[in-house]
Amino acid sequence: MKTVHNFNAGPCVLSKQAINASIEALKDFSGTGMSVIEVSHRSKEWQAVMDETESLWKELLNIPTGYKTLFLGGGASTQFMMLPFNLLEKKAAYLETGVWAKKAIKEAGFFGEVVKVASSADKNYTYIPVGYNVPKDADYFHITTNNTIYGTEIHTDMDSPVLLVADMSSDIMSRPVDVAKYGIIYGGAQKNVGPAGVTFVIIREDILGKVTRNIPTMLDYRTHIKESSMFNTPPVFPILVMNETLKWIKTEGGLQAINKKNVEKAALLYNEIDRNTMFVGTAEKTSRSIMNICFVMSDPYQNKEEAFMEFAKSRGMVGIKGHRSVGGFRASLYNACPKESVLALVGCMQEFEQMNK
Ligand SMILES: *Cc1c(COP(=O)(O)O)cnc(C)c1O
């Protein structure tokens, strides 16, 4: 197998330990003589995986009592609709920090009034707005903690005058989170906690049952809470890989240790972007994400973009093309991206500068 440095934005790099353990479970799951994709989801062996996965979530994120973690299908994109379906009675507040936030805003609009408290669209979402007011009569306030496409991030758990809900698709498990500040935290697993196909929802149970509309069974959080994510057949294989990924995070020392590594990795790359005359970062410094790092060629070197891409590719870099709405480059340094990969990319940038002197 060839060695690459995987900077894909999602699906993306996962731990080798988790992948190898998942391969074993594909061959022989828990000594059953069957593959994990052949066993009943009602078997005691599968139930053990569900129980362990939920308890790993609780332990790693230090989730307080009164919360439940659900593993659903549909992706974060289904949560854009499911969340207002369950929570929006009259009015909801949203912070518009990028394309994902915009998509969430659009879906909320089907259920009630949406107040956009602030937007960074004026500068192509290169910063996180501050100093806005959240209406006190909103049913909830929705934020996107990490803006995968633009490389901006809300680094702390904010205080909100109303129920705070968050799309944490691309920075969940990258740092310790004060879960008690949130009513709901949701996201697709395919960035930091597993493969595509499973969606996590951490939810404070007492916030439900307050809207007057009828909610179809599959879209009602209470259905999935009552049946512990087993109302219907769960996405078994993605959950299994997530389970192995969470075990890996634990062996790495948990979220404090993971965060320390993430901060170090991001600093290595940002320092090079700031030092190297050929490159410039696109996100405002105080809003910089530690997960997705966006940069472009500096003005005198605009014509070198393709040449750098080719050069980086020849050195094994994968997935560094920026999103089409930002251009340039994006390196995603998720939990499982090793420091060696970041050093290899930094090395490429330094060599490229030398070559163009
Ligand atoms: C990737 C991503 C999504 C979309 O997730 P799906 O699971 O593909 O629906 C939503 N929000 C953010 C912040 C993302 O990074």
mmCIF file of C-alpha atoms and ligand atoms in Angstrom:
data_model
loop_
_atom_site.group_PDB
_atom_site.id
_atom_site.type_symbol
_atom_site.label_atom_id
_atom_site.label_comp_id
_atom_site.label_asym_id
_atom_site.label_seq_id
_atom_site.Cartn_x
_atom_site.Cartn_y
_atom_site.Cartn_z
ATOM 1 C CA MET A 1 0.000 0.000 0.000
ATOM 2 C CA LYS A 2 1.436 3.405 -0.870
ATOM 3 C CA THR A 3 2.038 5.925 1.886
ATOM 4 C CA VAL A 4 0.157 9.210 1.600
ATOM 5 C CA HIS A 5 -0.496 12.223 3.783
ATOM 6 C CA ASN A 6 -4.269 12.433 3.961
ATOM 7 C CA PHE A 7 -5.685 15.945 4.458
ATOM 8 C CA ASN A 8 -9.196 15.184 3.176
ATOM 9 C CA ALA A 9 -11.987 17.329 4.654
ATOM 10 C CA GLY A 10 -14.467 14.481 5.140
ATOM 11 C CA PRO A 11 -14.681 11.565 4.846
ATOM 12 C CA CYS A 12 -11.121 11.732 6.025
ATOM 13 C CA VAL A 13 -8.230 10.091 7.785
ATOM 14 C CA LEU A 14 -9.132 7.670 10.600
ATOM 15 C CA SER A 15 -6.888 5.882 13.044
ATOM 16 C CA LYS A 16 -5.187 2.760 11.682
ATOM 17 C CA GLN A 17 -5.946 1.048 14.980
ATOM 18 C CA ALA A 18 -9.686 1.658 14.485
ATOM 19 C CA ILE A 19 -9.607 0.574 10.843
ATOM 20 C CA ASN A 20 -7.732 -2.632 11.610
ATOM 21 C CA ALA A 21 -10.048 -3.548 14.477
ATOM 22 C CA SER A 22 -13.023 -2.902 12.177
ATOM 23 C CA ILE A 23 -11.550 -5.193 9.530
ATOM 24 C CA GLU A 24 -11.311 -7.955 12.132
ATOM 25 C CA ALA A 25 -14.976 -7.417 13.078
ATOM 26 C CA LEU A 26 -15.903 -7.611 9.395
ATOM 27 C CA LYS A 27 -14.305 -11.060 9.314
ATOM 28 C CA ASP A 28 -15.381 -12.416 12.681
ATOM 29 C CA PHE A 29 -17.464 -10.272 14.989
ATOM 30 C CA SER A 30 -16.991 -10.838 18.698
ATOM 31 C CA GLY A 31 -16.345 -14.574 18.261
ATOM 32 C CA THR A 32 -19.746 -15.143 16.627
ATOM 33 C CA GLY A 33 -18.264 -16.774 13.505
ATOM 34 C CA MET A 34 -20.118 -14.132 11.489
ATOM 35 C CA SER A 35 -19.244 -10.754 10.116
ATOM 36 C CA VAL A 36 -20.545 -7.734 12.020
ATOM 37 C CA ILE A 37 -22.656 -6.959 8.940
ATOM 38 C CA GLU A 38 -24.262 -10.421 9.134
ATOM 39 C CA VAL A 39 -25.441 -10.505 12.738
ATOM 40 C CA SER A 40 -28.799 -9.404 14.112
ATOM 41 C CA HIS A 41 -28.829 -5.921 15.563
ATOM 42 C CA ARG A 42 -30.903 -7.485 18.350
ATOM 43 C CA SER A 43 -28.120 -9.914 19.311
ATOM 44 C CA LYS A 44 -26.457 -9.545 22.694
ATOM 45 C CA GLU A 45 -23.103 -9.076 20.949
ATOM 46 C CA TRP A 46 -24.411 -6.059 19.033
ATOM 47 C CA GLN A 47 -26.180 -4.652 22.061
ATOM 48 C CA ALA A 48 -22.824 -4.700 23.827
ATOM 49 C CA VAL A 49 -21.345 -2.516 21.059
ATOM 50 C CA MET A 50 -24.222 -0.021 21.337
ATOM 51 C CA ASP A 51 -23.878 0.147 25.121
ATOM 52 C CA GLU A 52 -20.134 0.546 24.986
ATOM 53 C CA THR A 53 -20.332 3.221 22.282
ATOM 54 C CA GLU A 54 -22.745 5.290 24.318
ATOM 55 C CA SER A 55 -20.680 4.904 27.447
ATOM 56 C CA LEU A 56 -17.506 5.941 25.578
ATOM 57 C CA TRP A 57 -19.264 9.119 24.390
ATOM 58 C CA LYS A 58 -20.314 9.850 27.974
ATOM 59 C CA GLU A 59 -16.870 9.238 29.337
ATOM 60 C CA LEU A 60 -14.818 11.092 26.701
ATOM 61 C CA LEU A 61 -17.017 14.200 26.630
ATOM 62 C CA ASN A 62 -17.897 14.019 30.308
ATOM 63 C CA ILE A 63 -21.591 14.242 29.407
ATOM 64 C CA PRO A 64 -23.719 15.167 32.445
ATOM 65 C CA THR A 65 -26.802 13.251 33.547
ATOM 66 C CA GLY A 66 -30.024 14.239 31.847
ATOM 67 C CA TYR A 67 -28.445 13.884 28.409
ATOM 68 C CA LYS A 68 -28.766 11.044 25.921
ATOM 69 C CA THR A 69 -26.492 10.288 22.946
ATOM 70 C CA LEU A 70 -28.228 9.038 19.814
ATOM 71 C CA PHE A 71 -26.748 7.354 16.751
ATOM 72 C CA LEU A 72 -28.951 8.004 13.745
ATOM 73 C CA GLY A 73 -28.886 7.978 9.969
ATOM 74 C CA GLY A 74 -29.391 10.902 7.630
ATOM 75 C CA GLY A 75 -26.253 12.929 8.257
ATOM 76 C CA ALA A 76 -25.946 16.341 9.855
ATOM 77 C CA SER A 77 -28.081 17.599 6.960
ATOM 78 C CA THR A 78 -31.123 15.734 8.306
ATOM 79 C CA GLN A 79 -30.510 17.347 11.700
ATOM 80 C CA PHE A 80 -30.855 20.763 10.025
ATOM 81 C CA MET A 81 -34.541 19.837 9.649
ATOM 82 C CA MET A 82 -35.087 17.426 12.572
ATOM 83 C CA LEU A 83 -33.864 19.899 15.164
ATOM 84 C CA PRO A 84 -36.360 22.709 14.334
ATOM 85 C CA PHE A 85 -39.085 20.078 13.834
ATOM 86 C CA ASN A 86 -38.662 19.174 17.518
ATOM 87 C CA LEU A 87 -37.747 22.557 19.019
ATOM 88 C CA LEU A 88 -38.948 25.487 16.942
ATOM 89 C CA GLU A 89 -42.363 26.706 18.062
ATOM 90 C CA LYS A 90 -42.261 30.351 16.984
ATOM 91 C CA LYS A 91 -38.811 31.815 16.531
ATOM 92 C CA ALA A 92 -35.205 30.620 16.389
ATOM 93 C CA ALA A 93 -31.891 32.492 16.274
ATOM 94 C CA TYR A 94 -29.032 31.434 14.007
ATOM 95 C CA LEU A 95 -25.436 32.577 13.565
ATOM 96 C CA GLU A 96 -24.531 32.523 9.880
ATOM 97 C CA THR A 97 -20.881 31.525 9.630
ATOM 98 C CA GLY A 98 -20.823 29.597 6.374
ATOM 99 C CA VAL A 99 -22.559 27.316 3.928
ATOM 100 C CA TRP A 100 -23.516 24.690 6.525
ATOM 101 C CA ALA A 101 -25.041 27.345 8.777
ATOM 102 C CA LYS A 102 -26.942 28.716 5.787
ATOM 103 C CA LYS A 103 -28.343 25.290 5.014
ATOM 104 C CA ALA A 104 -29.448 24.916 8.639
ATOM 105 C CA ILE A 105 -31.117 28.344 8.454
ATOM 106 C CA LYS A 106 -32.998 27.382 5.310
ATOM 107 C CA GLU A 107 -34.488 24.264 6.940
ATOM 108 C CA ALA A 108 -35.495 26.121 10.120
ATOM 109 C CA GLY A 109 -37.434 28.500 7.890
ATOM 110 C CA PHE A 110 -39.917 25.697 7.154
ATOM 111 C CA PHE A 111 -40.987 25.683 10.811
ATOM 112 C CA GLY A 112 -41.070 29.272 12.002
ATOM 113 C CA GLU A 113 -39.411 32.660 12.094
ATOM 114 C CA VAL A 114 -35.636 32.638 11.809
ATOM 115 C CA VAL A 115 -33.579 35.527 13.159
ATOM 116 C CA LYS A 116 -30.089 35.728 11.713
ATOM 117 C CA VAL A 117 -28.273 37.358 14.642
ATOM 118 C CA ALA A 118 -25.094 38.007 12.647
ATOM 119 C CA SER A 119 -23.384 36.899 9.463
ATOM 120 C CA SER A 120 -19.825 36.919 8.179
ATOM 121 C CA ALA A 121 -20.969 36.634 4.553
ATOM 122 C CA ASP A 122 -19.604 40.157 3.906
ATOM 123 C CA LYS A 123 -16.054 38.768 4.042
ATOM 124 C CA ASN A 124 -16.755 35.316 2.602
ATOM 125 C CA TYR A 125 -17.104 33.803 6.091
ATOM 126 C CA THR A 126 -13.462 34.385 7.026
ATOM 127 C CA TYR A 127 -14.289 35.338 10.606
ATOM 128 C CA ILE A 128 -16.631 34.509 13.479
ATOM 129 C CA PRO A 129 -18.925 37.485 14.233
ATOM 130 C CA VAL A 130 -18.965 38.844 17.797
ATOM 131 C CA GLY A 131 -21.051 41.427 19.606
ATOM 132 C CA TYR A 132 -24.505 40.397 18.396
ATOM 133 C CA ASN A 133 -27.729 40.092 20.348
ATOM 134 C CA VAL A 134 -29.690 36.884 20.691
ATOM 135 C CA PRO A 135 -33.413 37.603 21.138
ATOM 136 C CA LYS A 136 -34.555 36.467 24.590
ATOM 137 C CA ASP A 137 -37.782 35.068 23.189
ATOM 138 C CA ALA A 138 -36.092 32.703 20.695
ATOM 139 C CA ASP A 139 -36.741 29.004 21.240
ATOM 140 C CA TYR A 140 -33.038 28.317 20.725
ATOM 141 C CA PHE A 141 -29.810 29.729 19.319
ATOM 142 C CA HIS A 142 -27.982 27.674 16.686
ATOM 143 C CA ILE A 143 -24.252 27.853 16.033
ATOM 144 C CA THR A 144 -21.825 25.949 13.809
ATOM 145 C CA THR A 145 -18.737 25.551 15.976
ATOM 146 C CA ASN A 146 -16.338 24.743 13.151
ATOM 147 C CA ASN A 147 -16.785 26.006 9.617
ATOM 148 C CA THR A 148 -15.185 23.226 7.629
ATOM 149 C CA ILE A 149 -15.078 25.085 4.319
ATOM 150 C CA TYR A 150 -13.661 28.424 5.538
ATOM 151 C CA GLY A 151 -11.432 27.222 8.371
ATOM 152 C CA THR A 152 -12.988 29.285 11.152
ATOM 153 C CA GLU A 153 -13.927 27.999 14.580
ATOM 154 C CA ILE A 154 -15.685 29.002 17.786
ATOM 155 C CA HIS A 155 -13.120 27.787 20.308
ATOM 156 C CA THR A 156 -15.035 28.142 23.567
ATOM 157 C CA ASP A 157 -18.436 27.092 24.877
ATOM 158 C CA MET A 158 -20.364 30.343 24.951
ATOM 159 C CA ASP A 159 -23.052 31.518 27.321
ATOM 160 C CA SER A 160 -26.399 31.983 25.629
ATOM 161 C CA PRO A 161 -29.542 33.669 26.966
ATOM 162 C CA VAL A 162 -31.619 30.931 25.301
ATOM 163 C CA LEU A 163 -31.117 27.212 24.679
ATOM 164 C CA LEU A 164 -27.838 26.767 22.769
ATOM 165 C CA VAL A 165 -27.681 24.125 20.006
ATOM 166 C CA ALA A 166 -24.632 23.337 17.896
ATOM 167 C CA ASP A 167 -23.554 21.634 14.719
ATOM 168 C CA MET A 168 -20.179 20.174 15.779
ATOM 169 C CA SER A 169 -19.721 17.957 12.732
ATOM 170 C CA SER A 170 -16.126 18.918 12.134
ATOM 171 C CA ASP A 171 -14.706 19.614 15.591
ATOM 172 C CA ILE A 172 -16.462 17.153 17.898
ATOM 173 C CA MET A 173 -13.935 15.264 20.050
ATOM 174 C CA SER A 174 -11.161 17.680 19.065
ATOM 175 C CA ARG A 175 -11.281 19.373 22.483
ATOM 176 C CA PRO A 176 -13.075 18.965 25.808
ATOM 177 C CA VAL A 177 -16.580 20.498 25.612
ATOM 178 C CA ASP A 178 -18.747 21.843 28.418
ATOM 179 C CA VAL A 179 -21.785 19.853 27.285
ATOM 180 C CA ALA A 180 -23.977 21.376 30.011
ATOM 181 C CA LYS A 181 -23.994 24.651 28.056
ATOM 182 C CA TYR A 182 -25.849 23.001 25.165
ATOM 183 C CA GLY A 183 -29.313 21.617 24.621
ATOM 184 C CA ILE A 184 -28.271 19.686 21.532
ATOM 185 C CA ILE A 185 -24.923 18.922 19.928
ATOM 186 C CA TYR A 186 -25.094 17.075 16.624
ATOM 187 C CA GLY A 187 -23.010 16.172 13.611
ATOM 188 C CA GLY A 188 -22.060 13.669 10.965
ATOM 189 C CA ALA A 189 -19.432 11.232 12.242
ATOM 190 C CA GLN A 190 -17.312 11.358 9.105
ATOM 191 C CA LYS A 191 -14.848 14.015 10.209
ATOM 192 C CA ASN A 192 -13.502 13.133 13.619
ATOM 193 C CA VAL A 193 -15.360 10.144 14.966
ATOM 194 C CA GLY A 194 -15.888 7.614 12.204
ATOM 195 C CA PRO A 195 -17.034 6.905 8.678
ATOM 196 C CA ALA A 196 -19.999 8.420 6.851
ATOM 197 C CA GLY A 197 -23.335 6.804 7.673
ATOM 198 C CA VAL A 198 -23.842 7.585 11.341
ATOM 199 C CA THR A 199 -24.961 10.871 12.872
ATOM 200 C CA PHE A 200 -24.493 11.655 16.552
ATOM 201 C CA VAL A 201 -26.980 13.696 18.571
ATOM 202 C CA ILE A 202 -26.272 14.601 22.196
ATOM 203 C CA ILE A 203 -29.524 15.864 23.624
ATOM 204 C CA ARG A 204 -30.813 17.145 26.935
ATOM 205 C CA GLU A 205 -34.003 15.176 27.404
ATOM 206 C CA ASP A 206 -36.028 17.832 29.207
ATOM 207 C CA ILE A 207 -36.056 20.211 26.221
ATOM 208 C CA LEU A 208 -38.373 17.932 24.245
ATOM 209 C CA GLY A 209 -42.160 17.791 24.078
ATOM 210 C CA LYS A 210 -42.636 21.565 24.040
ATOM 211 C CA VAL A 211 -43.722 22.202 20.451
ATOM 212 C CA THR A 212 -47.388 21.914 19.565
ATOM 213 C CA ARG A 213 -46.985 20.353 16.102
ATOM 214 C CA ASN A 214 -47.191 16.634 15.420
ATOM 215 C CA ILE A 215 -43.848 15.052 14.672
ATOM 216 C CA PRO A 216 -43.563 11.970 12.413
ATOM 217 C CA THR A 217 -42.232 8.998 14.370
ATOM 218 C CA MET A 218 -38.786 8.717 12.779
ATOM 219 C CA LEU A 219 -38.156 12.458 13.135
ATOM 220 C CA ASP A 220 -39.143 12.643 16.796
ATOM 221 C CA TYR A 221 -36.075 12.533 19.054
ATOM 222 C CA ARG A 222 -38.225 10.895 21.751
ATOM 223 C CA THR A 223 -38.678 7.803 19.560
ATOM 224 C CA HIS A 224 -34.928 7.258 19.431
ATOM 225 C CA ILE A 225 -34.348 8.119 23.072
ATOM 226 C CA LYS A 226 -36.998 5.611 24.142
ATOM 227 C CA GLU A 227 -35.494 2.847 22.024
ATOM 228 C CA SER A 228 -31.826 3.792 22.646
ATOM 229 C CA SER A 229 -31.164 4.395 18.926
ATOM 230 C CA MET A 230 -32.607 0.957 18.084
ATOM 231 C CA PHE A 231 -36.144 1.894 17.021
ATOM 232 C CA ASN A 232 -35.157 0.647 13.594
ATOM 233 C CA THR A 233 -31.998 -0.996 12.260
ATOM 234 C CA PRO A 234 -29.103 1.299 13.141
ATOM 235 C CA PRO A 235 -26.167 1.840 10.761
ATOM 236 C CA VAL A 236 -24.253 -1.048 12.311
ATOM 237 C CA PHE A 237 -20.935 -0.897 10.511
ATOM 238 C CA PRO A 238 -20.445 2.899 10.804
ATOM 239 C CA ILE A 239 -21.288 2.602 14.515
ATOM 240 C CA LEU A 240 -18.766 -0.188 14.915
ATOM 241 C CA VAL A 241 -16.008 1.905 13.301
ATOM 242 C CA MET A 242 -17.048 4.834 15.510
ATOM 243 C CA ASN A 243 -16.807 2.588 18.555
ATOM 244 C CA GLU A 244 -13.246 1.616 17.592
ATOM 245 C CA THR A 245 -12.407 5.271 16.903
ATOM 246 C CA LEU A 246 -13.602 6.303 20.361
ATOM 247 C CA LYS A 247 -11.510 3.521 21.912
ATOM 248 C CA TRP A 248 -8.529 4.885 20.015
ATOM 249 C CA ILE A 249 -9.204 8.417 21.316
ATOM 250 C CA LYS A 250 -9.228 6.936 24.810
ATOM 251 C CA THR A 251 -5.889 5.194 24.302
ATOM 252 C CA GLU A 252 -4.493 8.515 23.054
ATOM 253 C CA GLY A 253 -5.287 9.923 26.482
ATOM 254 C CA GLY A 254 -8.742 11.410 25.913
ATOM 255 C CA LEU A 255 -9.772 14.847 24.717
ATOM 256 C CA GLN A 256 -7.325 16.922 26.753
ATOM 257 C CA ALA A 257 -4.407 15.036 25.222
ATOM 258 C CA ILE A 258 -5.972 15.000 21.741
ATOM 259 C CA ASN A 259 -6.568 18.751 21.949
ATOM 260 C CA LYS A 260 -2.964 19.419 22.923
ATOM 261 C CA LYS A 261 -1.816 17.523 19.832
ATOM 262 C CA ASN A 262 -4.355 19.282 17.607
ATOM 263 C CA VAL A 263 -3.242 22.721 18.812
ATOM 264 C CA GLU A 264 0.399 21.797 18.181
ATOM 265 C CA LYS A 265 -0.315 20.460 14.693
ATOM 266 C CA ALA A 266 -2.313 23.547 13.720
ATOM 267 C CA ALA A 267 0.407 25.872 15.064
ATOM 268 C CA LEU A 268 3.042 24.101 12.949
ATOM 269 C CA LEU A 269 1.093 24.779 9.761
ATOM 270 C CA TYR A 270 -0.135 28.285 10.627
ATOM 271 C CA ASN A 271 3.404 29.308 11.591
ATOM 272 C CA GLU A 272 4.651 28.190 8.197
ATOM 273 C CA ILE A 273 1.789 29.951 6.379
ATOM 274 C CA ASP A 274 2.644 33.165 8.247
ATOM 275 C CA ARG A 275 6.393 32.815 7.716
ATOM 276 C CA ASN A 276 6.414 31.679 4.085
ATOM 277 C CA THR A 277 6.229 34.631 1.662
ATOM 278 C CA MET A 278 4.468 32.514 -0.973
ATOM 279 C CA PHE A 279 1.382 31.699 1.116
ATOM 280 C CA VAL A 280 -1.237 33.577 3.071
ATOM 281 C CA GLY A 281 -3.981 32.316 5.401
ATOM 282 C CA THR A 282 -7.579 33.202 4.522
ATOM 283 C CA ALA A 283 -9.232 33.123 7.969
ATOM 284 C CA GLU A 284 -8.831 36.001 10.426
ATOM 285 C CA LYS A 285 -6.263 35.015 13.025
ATOM 286 C CA THR A 286 -8.547 35.039 16.059
ATOM 287 C CA SER A 287 -11.086 32.852 14.238
ATOM 288 C CA ARG A 288 -8.638 30.278 12.909
ATOM 289 C CA SER A 289 -9.753 26.661 13.080
ATOM 290 C CA ILE A 290 -7.457 23.999 14.460
ATOM 291 C CA MET A 291 -9.194 21.415 12.255
ATOM 292 C CA ASN A 292 -9.368 22.935 8.754
ATOM 293 C CA ILE A 293 -6.571 25.229 7.687
ATOM 294 C CA CYS A 294 -7.203 27.355 4.610
ATOM 295 C CA PHE A 295 -4.546 29.235 2.677
ATOM 296 C CA VAL A 296 -3.902 30.655 -0.768
ATOM 297 C CA MET A 297 -0.859 31.786 -2.757
ATOM 298 C CA SER A 298 0.212 35.309 -1.778
ATOM 299 C CA ASP A 299 -0.320 38.058 -4.354
ATOM 300 C CA PRO A 300 3.007 37.882 -6.244
ATOM 301 C CA TYR A 301 2.647 34.109 -6.618
ATOM 302 C CA GLN A 302 -0.954 33.730 -7.769
ATOM 303 C CA ASN A 303 0.231 31.935 -10.912
ATOM 304 C CA LYS A 304 1.999 29.251 -8.848
ATOM 305 C CA GLU A 305 -1.088 27.600 -7.395
ATOM 306 C CA GLU A 306 -1.213 24.714 -9.812
ATOM 307 C CA ALA A 307 2.545 24.197 -9.625
ATOM 308 C CA PHE A 308 2.403 23.908 -5.836
ATOM 309 C CA MET A 309 -0.512 21.509 -6.062
ATOM 310 C CA GLU A 310 1.456 19.264 -8.422
ATOM 311 C CA PHE A 311 4.567 19.489 -6.271
ATOM 312 C CA ALA A 312 2.673 18.621 -3.090
ATOM 313 C CA LYS A 313 0.957 15.729 -4.858
ATOM 314 C CA SER A 314 4.304 14.359 -5.988
ATOM 315 C CA ARG A 315 5.304 14.273 -2.294
ATOM 316 C CA GLY A 316 2.232 12.264 -1.284
ATOM 317 C CA MET A 317 -0.087 15.070 -0.113
ATOM 318 C CA VAL A 318 -3.744 14.185 -0.673
ATOM 319 C CA GLY A 319 -6.881 16.300 -0.324
ATOM 320 C CA ILE A 320 -5.315 19.748 0.011
ATOM 321 C CA LYS A 321 -7.388 21.460 -2.666
ATOM 322 C CA GLY A 322 -9.461 24.249 -1.126
ATOM 323 C CA HIS A 323 -13.245 24.213 -1.398
ATOM 324 C CA ARG A 324 -14.378 25.854 -4.642
ATOM 325 C CA SER A 325 -15.950 28.744 -2.717
ATOM 326 C CA VAL A 326 -12.608 29.686 -1.110
ATOM 327 C CA GLY A 327 -10.041 28.423 -3.639
ATOM 328 C CA GLY A 328 -6.387 27.770 -2.868
ATOM 329 C CA PHE A 329 -5.660 25.066 -0.333
ATOM 330 C CA ARG A 330 -7.259 23.480 2.685
ATOM 331 C CA ALA A 331 -5.491 21.011 4.931
ATOM 332 C CA SER A 332 -7.756 19.209 7.385
ATOM 333 C CA LEU A 333 -5.828 18.168 10.470
ATOM 334 C CA TYR A 334 -8.416 16.006 12.192
ATOM 335 C CA ASN A 335 -7.581 13.931 15.272
ATOM 336 C CA ALA A 336 -6.174 11.005 13.302
ATOM 337 C CA CYS A 337 -3.946 13.146 11.067
ATOM 338 C CA PRO A 338 -0.430 12.439 12.359
ATOM 339 C CA LYS A 339 2.053 15.215 13.129
ATOM 340 C CA GLU A 340 4.363 13.608 10.538
ATOM 341 C CA SER A 341 1.856 14.520 7.815
ATOM 342 C CA VAL A 342 1.770 18.140 8.951
ATOM 343 C CA LEU A 343 5.579 18.236 8.990
ATOM 344 C CA ALA A 344 5.637 16.763 5.473
ATOM 345 C CA LEU A 345 3.292 19.488 4.213
ATOM 346 C CA VAL A 346 5.323 22.207 5.932
ATOM 347 C CA GLY A 347 8.437 20.688 4.317
ATOM 348 C CA CYS A 348 6.775 20.916 0.887
ATOM 349 C CA MET A 349 5.976 24.587 1.423
ATOM 350 C CA GLN A 350 9.551 25.347 2.462
ATOM 351 C CA GLU A 351 11.052 23.488 -0.463
ATOM 352 C CA PHE A 352 8.668 25.151 -2.874
ATOM 353 C CA GLU A 353 9.753 28.552 -1.569
ATOM 354 C CA GLN A 354 13.400 27.634 -2.131
ATOM 355 C CA MET A 355 12.650 26.432 -5.674
ATOM 356 C CA ASN A 356 10.980 29.740 -6.532
ATOM 357 C CA LYS A 357 13.568 32.086 -5.025
HETATM 358 C C1 LIG B 1 -19.772 18.022 6.682
HETATM 359 C C2 LIG B 1 -20.611 18.943 7.442
HETATM 360 C C3 LIG B 1 -22.015 18.868 7.407
HETATM 361 C C4 LIG B 1 -22.758 17.900 6.514
HETATM 362 O O1 LIG B 1 -22.793 16.656 7.079
HETATM 363 P P1 LIG B 1 -23.592 15.458 6.364
HETATM 364 O O2 LIG B 1 -23.427 14.374 7.371
HETATM 365 O O3 LIG B 1 -22.909 15.193 5.059
HETATM 366 O O4 LIG B 1 -24.997 15.881 6.177
HETATM 367 C C5 LIG B 1 -22.725 19.744 8.194
HETATM 368 N N1 LIG B 1 -22.117 20.655 8.980
HETATM 369 C C6 LIG B 1 -20.773 20.763 9.027
HETATM 370 C C7 LIG B 1 -20.143 21.777 9.908
HETATM 371 C C8 LIG B 1 -19.984 19.911 8.261
HETATM 372 O O5 LIG B 1 -18.649 20.011 8.304
#
